[in-house]
PDB file of C-alpha atoms in Angstrom:
ATOM      1  CA  MET T 234     -83.386 -61.421 -57.554  1.00 96.00           C
ATOM      2  CA  ALA T 235     -79.533 -63.003 -55.645  1.00 98.00           C
ATOM      3  CA  VAL T 236     -79.630 -66.460 -54.767  1.00 98.00           C
ATOM      4  CA  ASP T 237     -77.088 -68.029 -53.080  1.00 98.00           C
ATOM      5  CA  ILE T 238     -77.009 -72.120 -53.004  1.00 98.00           C
ATOM      6  CA  LEU T 239     -74.704 -72.296 -49.488  1.00 98.00           C
ATOM      7  CA  CYS T 240     -73.235 -76.548 -49.489  1.00 97.00           C
ATOM      8  CA  VAL T 241     -71.389 -78.323 -47.468  1.00 96.00           C
ATOM      9  CA  GLY T 242     -68.085 -79.605 -49.848  1.00 94.00           C
ATOM     10  CA  LYS T 243     -66.764 -79.299 -53.589  1.00 93.00           C
ATOM     11  CA  ILE T 244     -67.622 -81.404 -56.578  1.00 93.00           C
ATOM     12  CA  LYS T 245     -65.099 -83.772 -57.807  1.00 91.00           C
ATOM     13  CA  GLU T 246     -66.838 -85.239 -60.964  1.00 95.00           C
ATOM     14  CA  LYS T 247     -66.714 -83.719 -63.793  1.00 97.00           C
ATOM     15  CA  TYR T 248     -69.864 -84.636 -64.937  1.00 96.00           C
ATOM     16  CA  TRP T 249     -71.427 -82.936 -62.379  1.00 97.00           C
ATOM     17  CA  ASN T 250     -69.494 -79.627 -62.556  1.00 96.00           C
ATOM     18  CA  ASP T 251     -70.323 -79.178 -66.175  1.00 97.00           C
ATOM     19  CA  ALA T 252     -73.982 -79.624 -65.697  1.00 97.00           C
ATOM     20  CA  ILE T 253     -73.714 -76.834 -62.490  1.00 97.00           C
ATOM     21  CA  LEU T 254     -71.482 -74.777 -65.204  1.00 97.00           C
ATOM     22  CA  GLU T 255     -74.181 -74.954 -67.388  1.00 97.00           C
ATOM     23  CA  TYR T 256     -77.370 -74.497 -64.948  1.00 97.00           C
ATOM     24  CA  SER T 257     -75.170 -71.344 -63.523  1.00 97.00           C
ATOM     25  CA  LYS T 258     -74.755 -69.670 -67.518  1.00 97.00           C
ATOM     26  CA  ARG T 259     -78.326 -70.050 -68.187  1.00 97.00           C
ATOM     27  CA  LEU T 260     -79.602 -68.752 -64.761  1.00 97.00           C
ATOM     28  CA  SER T 261     -77.067 -65.776 -65.195  1.00 97.00           C
ATOM     29  CA  ARG T 262     -80.688 -63.706 -66.835  1.00 97.00           C
ATOM     30  CA  TYR T 263     -82.926 -64.406 -64.514  1.00 97.00           C
ATOM     31  CA  VAL T 264     -81.056 -63.688 -61.062  1.00 98.00           C
ATOM     32  CA  LYS T 265     -77.684 -63.532 -60.133  1.00 98.00           C
ATOM     33  CA  LEU T 266     -76.260 -67.171 -58.683  1.00 98.00           C
ATOM     34  CA  ASN T 267     -73.630 -67.711 -56.481  1.00 98.00           C
ATOM     35  CA  ILE T 268     -72.363 -71.072 -55.193  1.00 98.00           C
ATOM     36  CA  ILE T 269     -71.176 -70.873 -51.563  1.00 98.00           C
ATOM     37  CA  GLU T 270     -69.438 -74.646 -51.293  1.00 97.00           C
ATOM     38  CA  VAL T 271     -67.372 -75.250 -47.430  1.00 98.00           C
ATOM     39  CA  GLN T 272     -65.218 -77.579 -46.395  1.00 96.00           C
ATOM     40  CA  ASP T 273     -66.880 -81.586 -45.548  1.00 95.00           C
ATOM     41  CA  GLU T 274     -66.141 -82.913 -42.841  1.00 95.00           C
ATOM     42  CA  LYS T 275     -64.432 -87.209 -43.166  1.00 92.00           C
ATOM     43  CA  THR T 276     -66.976 -89.278 -41.719  1.00 90.00           C
ATOM     44  CA  PRO T 277     -65.858 -92.885 -40.488  1.00 89.00           C
ATOM     45  CA  ASP T 278     -67.557 -95.983 -41.400  1.00 90.00           C
ATOM     46  CA  ASN T 279     -69.573 -96.749 -39.001  1.00 89.00           C
ATOM     47  CA  ALA T 280     -69.702 -94.201 -36.868  1.00 91.00           C
ATOM     48  CA  PRO T 281     -71.550 -93.606 -33.509  1.00 93.00           C
ATOM     49  CA  LEU T 282     -74.746 -91.589 -34.148  1.00 93.00           C
ATOM     50  CA  SER T 283     -72.719 -88.459 -31.462  1.00 94.00           C
ATOM     51  CA  VAL T 284     -70.045 -88.673 -34.173  1.00 95.00           C
ATOM     52  CA  GLU T 285     -72.112 -88.394 -36.955  1.00 95.00           C
ATOM     53  CA  GLU T 286     -74.466 -85.146 -34.881  1.00 95.00           C
ATOM     54  CA  LYS T 287     -70.484 -83.400 -33.718  1.00 96.00           C
ATOM     55  CA  ILE T 288     -69.302 -83.787 -37.595  1.00 97.00           C
ATOM     56  CA  LYS T 289     -73.629 -82.012 -39.065  1.00 97.00           C
ATOM     57  CA  GLU T 290     -72.115 -79.112 -36.101  1.00 97.00           C
ATOM     58  CA  LYS T 291     -68.913 -78.298 -36.925  1.00 97.00           C
ATOM     59  CA  GLU T 292     -70.516 -78.411 -41.451  1.00 97.00           C
ATOM     60  CA  GLY T 293     -73.002 -75.875 -40.467  1.00 97.00           C
ATOM     61  CA  SER T 294     -70.771 -73.617 -38.164  1.00 98.00           C
ATOM     62  CA  LYS T 295     -69.501 -73.217 -41.524  1.00 98.00           C
ATOM     63  CA  LEU T 296     -72.961 -72.426 -43.341  1.00 98.00           C
ATOM     64  CA  ILE T 297     -73.785 -70.439 -40.433  1.00 98.00           C
ATOM     65  CA  LYS T 298     -71.325 -67.866 -41.606  1.00 98.00           C
ATOM     66  CA  TYR T 299     -72.418 -67.257 -45.018  1.00 98.00           C
ATOM     67  CA  ILE T 300     -76.115 -66.663 -44.153  1.00 98.00           C
ATOM     68  CA  ASP T 301     -77.814 -63.844 -44.601  1.00 97.00           C
ATOM     69  CA  PRO T 302     -80.409 -62.520 -41.953  1.00 95.00           C
ATOM     70  CA  LYS T 303     -81.216 -60.155 -44.044  1.00 96.00           C
ATOM     71  CA  ALA T 304     -82.329 -63.121 -47.527  1.00 98.00           C
ATOM     72  CA  PHE T 305     -85.065 -65.042 -47.342  1.00 98.00           C
ATOM     73  CA  VAL T 306     -83.072 -69.020 -45.798  1.00 98.00           C
ATOM     74  CA  CYS T 307     -84.492 -72.283 -47.089  1.00 98.00           C
ATOM     75  CA  ALA T 308     -83.109 -75.614 -46.517  1.00 98.00           C
ATOM     76  CA  LEU T 309     -83.534 -78.218 -48.165  1.00 97.00           C
ATOM     77  CA  ALA T 310     -84.755 -81.459 -46.081  1.00 95.00           C
ATOM     78  CA  ILE T 311     -86.498 -84.529 -46.532  1.00 92.00           C
ATOM     79  CA  ASN T 312     -89.552 -83.213 -43.747  1.00 93.00           C
ATOM     80  CA  GLY T 313     -89.861 -80.204 -46.389  1.00 96.00           C
ATOM     81  CA  LYS T 314     -92.570 -78.428 -47.765  1.00 97.00           C
ATOM     82  CA  ARG T 315     -92.714 -80.065 -51.985  1.00 97.00           C
ATOM     83  CA  TYR T 316     -93.596 -77.940 -54.724  1.00 97.00           C
ATOM     84  CA  SER T 317     -94.813 -78.461 -58.306  1.00 96.00           C
ATOM     85  CA  SER T 318     -92.766 -76.718 -60.733  1.00 95.00           C
ATOM     86  CA  THR T 319     -95.156 -74.250 -61.193  1.00 95.00           C
ATOM     87  CA  GLY T 320     -95.268 -74.389 -57.506  1.00 97.00           C
ATOM     88  CA  PHE T 321     -91.198 -73.295 -57.306  1.00 97.00           C
ATOM     89  CA  ALA T 322     -92.254 -70.906 -59.695  1.00 97.00           C
ATOM     90  CA  ASP T 323     -95.520 -69.345 -57.670  1.00 97.00           C
ATOM     91  CA  PHE T 324     -92.343 -69.078 -54.448  1.00 98.00           C
ATOM     92  CA  PHE T 325     -90.029 -66.621 -56.270  1.00 97.00           C
ATOM     93  CA  SER T 326     -93.069 -64.984 -58.034  1.00 97.00           C
ATOM     94  CA  GLU T 327     -93.650 -64.141 -53.801  1.00 97.00           C
ATOM     95  CA  LYS T 328     -90.670 -63.143 -52.963  1.00 97.00           C
ATOM     96  CA  SER T 329     -90.412 -60.879 -55.735  1.00 94.00           C
ATOM     97  CA  VAL T 330     -93.294 -59.115 -54.202  1.00 94.00           C
ATOM     98  CA  LEU T 331     -92.693 -59.343 -51.224  1.00 94.00           C
ATOM     99  CA  GLY T 332     -89.620 -57.298 -51.531  1.00 94.00           C
ATOM    100  CA  THR T 333     -86.739 -59.939 -50.714  1.00 95.00           C
ATOM    101  CA  SER T 334     -83.740 -59.341 -52.847  1.00 97.00           C
ATOM    102  CA  ARG T 335     -81.921 -62.626 -52.072  1.00 98.00           C
ATOM    103  CA  ILE T 336     -82.853 -66.239 -51.220  1.00 98.00           C
ATOM    104  CA  GLN T 337     -80.311 -68.806 -49.487  1.00 98.00           C
ATOM    105  CA  PHE T 338     -80.964 -72.736 -50.186  1.00 98.00           C
ATOM    106  CA  ILE T 339     -79.344 -74.776 -48.681  1.00 98.00           C
ATOM    107  CA  ILE T 340     -77.960 -78.089 -49.394  1.00 97.00           C
ATOM    108  CA  GLY T 341     -75.517 -80.462 -46.181  1.00 95.00           C
ATOM    109  CA  GLY T 342     -73.578 -82.796 -46.794  1.00 93.00           C
ATOM    110  CA  SER T 343     -73.504 -86.420 -46.647  1.00 90.00           C
ATOM    111  CA  LEU T 344     -75.173 -86.257 -43.031  1.00 93.00           C
ATOM    112  CA  GLY T 345     -77.497 -83.803 -43.342  1.00 93.00           C
ATOM    113  CA  LEU T 346     -77.992 -80.645 -42.397  1.00 96.00           C
ATOM    114  CA  SER T 347     -77.785 -79.798 -37.869  1.00 97.00           C
ATOM    115  CA  ASP T 348     -79.860 -78.713 -36.205  1.00 97.00           C
ATOM    116  CA  GLU T 349     -78.867 -75.062 -35.711  1.00 97.00           C
ATOM    117  CA  VAL T 350     -79.017 -74.390 -39.982  1.00 98.00           C
ATOM    118  CA  LEU T 351     -82.582 -75.636 -39.611  1.00 98.00           C
ATOM    119  CA  SER T 352     -83.755 -73.711 -36.888  1.00 97.00           C
ATOM    120  CA  LEU T 353     -82.291 -70.731 -39.335  1.00 97.00           C
ATOM    121  CA  ALA T 354     -83.944 -71.256 -41.994  1.00 98.00           C
ATOM    122  CA  ASP T 355     -87.590 -69.142 -42.502  1.00 98.00           C
ATOM    123  CA  GLY T 356     -88.557 -72.567 -44.673  1.00 97.00           C
ATOM    124  CA  LYS T 357     -87.652 -76.002 -46.124  1.00 98.00           C
ATOM    125  CA  ILE T 358     -88.475 -77.546 -49.026  1.00 97.00           C
ATOM    126  CA  SER T 359     -87.981 -81.103 -49.841  1.00 97.00           C
ATOM    127  CA  PHE T 360     -87.899 -82.722 -53.432  1.00 94.00           C
ATOM    128  CA  SER T 361     -88.792 -86.065 -52.734  1.00 92.00           C
ATOM    129  CA  ASP T 362     -89.061 -88.693 -49.737  1.00 89.00           C
ATOM    130  CA  MET T 363     -85.580 -90.323 -51.467  1.00 89.00           C
ATOM    131  CA  THR T 364     -81.631 -89.424 -50.190  1.00 86.00           C
ATOM    132  CA  PHE T 365     -79.927 -87.980 -53.478  1.00 88.00           C
ATOM    133  CA  PRO T 366     -76.195 -87.497 -53.385  1.00 88.00           C
ATOM    134  CA  HIS T 367     -75.796 -83.408 -52.272  1.00 86.00           C
ATOM    135  CA  GLN T 368     -74.122 -83.464 -56.144  1.00 90.00           C
ATOM    136  CA  MET T 369     -76.598 -84.623 -57.938  1.00 94.00           C
ATOM    137  CA  MET T 370     -79.051 -82.163 -55.491  1.00 95.00           C
ATOM    138  CA  ARG T 371     -77.206 -78.947 -56.678  1.00 96.00           C
ATOM    139  CA  VAL T 372     -77.449 -79.700 -60.136  1.00 97.00           C
ATOM    140  CA  ILE T 373     -81.832 -80.625 -59.252  1.00 97.00           C
ATOM    141  CA  LEU T 374     -82.213 -77.000 -57.671  1.00 98.00           C
ATOM    142  CA  LEU T 375     -80.551 -75.384 -60.121  1.00 98.00           C
ATOM    143  CA  GLU T 376     -82.384 -76.652 -62.847  1.00 97.00           C
ATOM    144  CA  GLN T 377     -85.376 -76.259 -60.991  1.00 97.00           C
ATOM    145  CA  ILE T 378     -84.399 -73.156 -60.251  1.00 98.00           C
ATOM    146  CA  TYR T 379     -84.381 -71.920 -63.721  1.00 98.00           C
ATOM    147  CA  ARG T 380     -87.263 -73.888 -64.851  1.00 97.00           C
ATOM    148  CA  ALA T 381     -89.523 -71.905 -61.962  1.00 97.00           C
ATOM    149  CA  TYR T 382     -87.310 -68.773 -63.786  1.00 97.00           C
ATOM    150  CA  ARG T 383     -88.754 -70.196 -67.462  1.00 97.00           C
ATOM    151  CA  ILE T 384     -91.938 -70.177 -65.769  1.00 96.00           C
ATOM    152  CA  ILE T 385     -92.161 -66.934 -64.475  1.00 97.00           C
ATOM    153  CA  ASN T 386     -90.856 -65.407 -67.368  1.00 96.00           C
ATOM    154  CA  GLY T 387     -93.896 -66.799 -70.237  1.00 95.00           C
ATOM    155  CA  GLU T 388     -90.927 -68.488 -72.088  1.00 95.00           C
ATOM    156  CA  PRO T 389     -91.585 -72.656 -73.220  1.00 90.00           C
ATOM    157  CA  TYR T 390     -89.565 -75.176 -71.359  1.00 80.00           C
ATOM    158  CA  HIS T 391     -90.359 -79.249 -71.927  1.00 69.00           C
ATOM    159  CA  LYS T 392     -92.522 -80.493 -69.275  1.00 60.00           C
TER     160      LYS T 392
END
């Protein structure tokens, strides 16, 4: 299975990059992982809602270029479906049984995802009602994918 993470912005902090590299290495035995970053747009302080919407649309246009129409596309959104870790493992197992060969997860920038990107998603998932920095969300997503594959393969993983 191929797993793509389409995301807005580059990771600047070494500690996030180190965590991303570690989970990417661990995942390499289970999936073909691709992390695709698109440039974020600068958001002025106290920007009106109309400016924020335009920024999300610009970032969304960049993300859409990488969406594979044959992939199962899953947007990370606060109003998405929630999974337990075993439920998330079941999600991957079900996609595999159904013949899905590529899953694309989309992580928006600091303002979230545009309506157009959300409309192109086959599903939405949420990790919490809380808002997380997109850098942290990338690490959380990678860790949960890794945990899911450990569960699928009956391998021990801390609870």
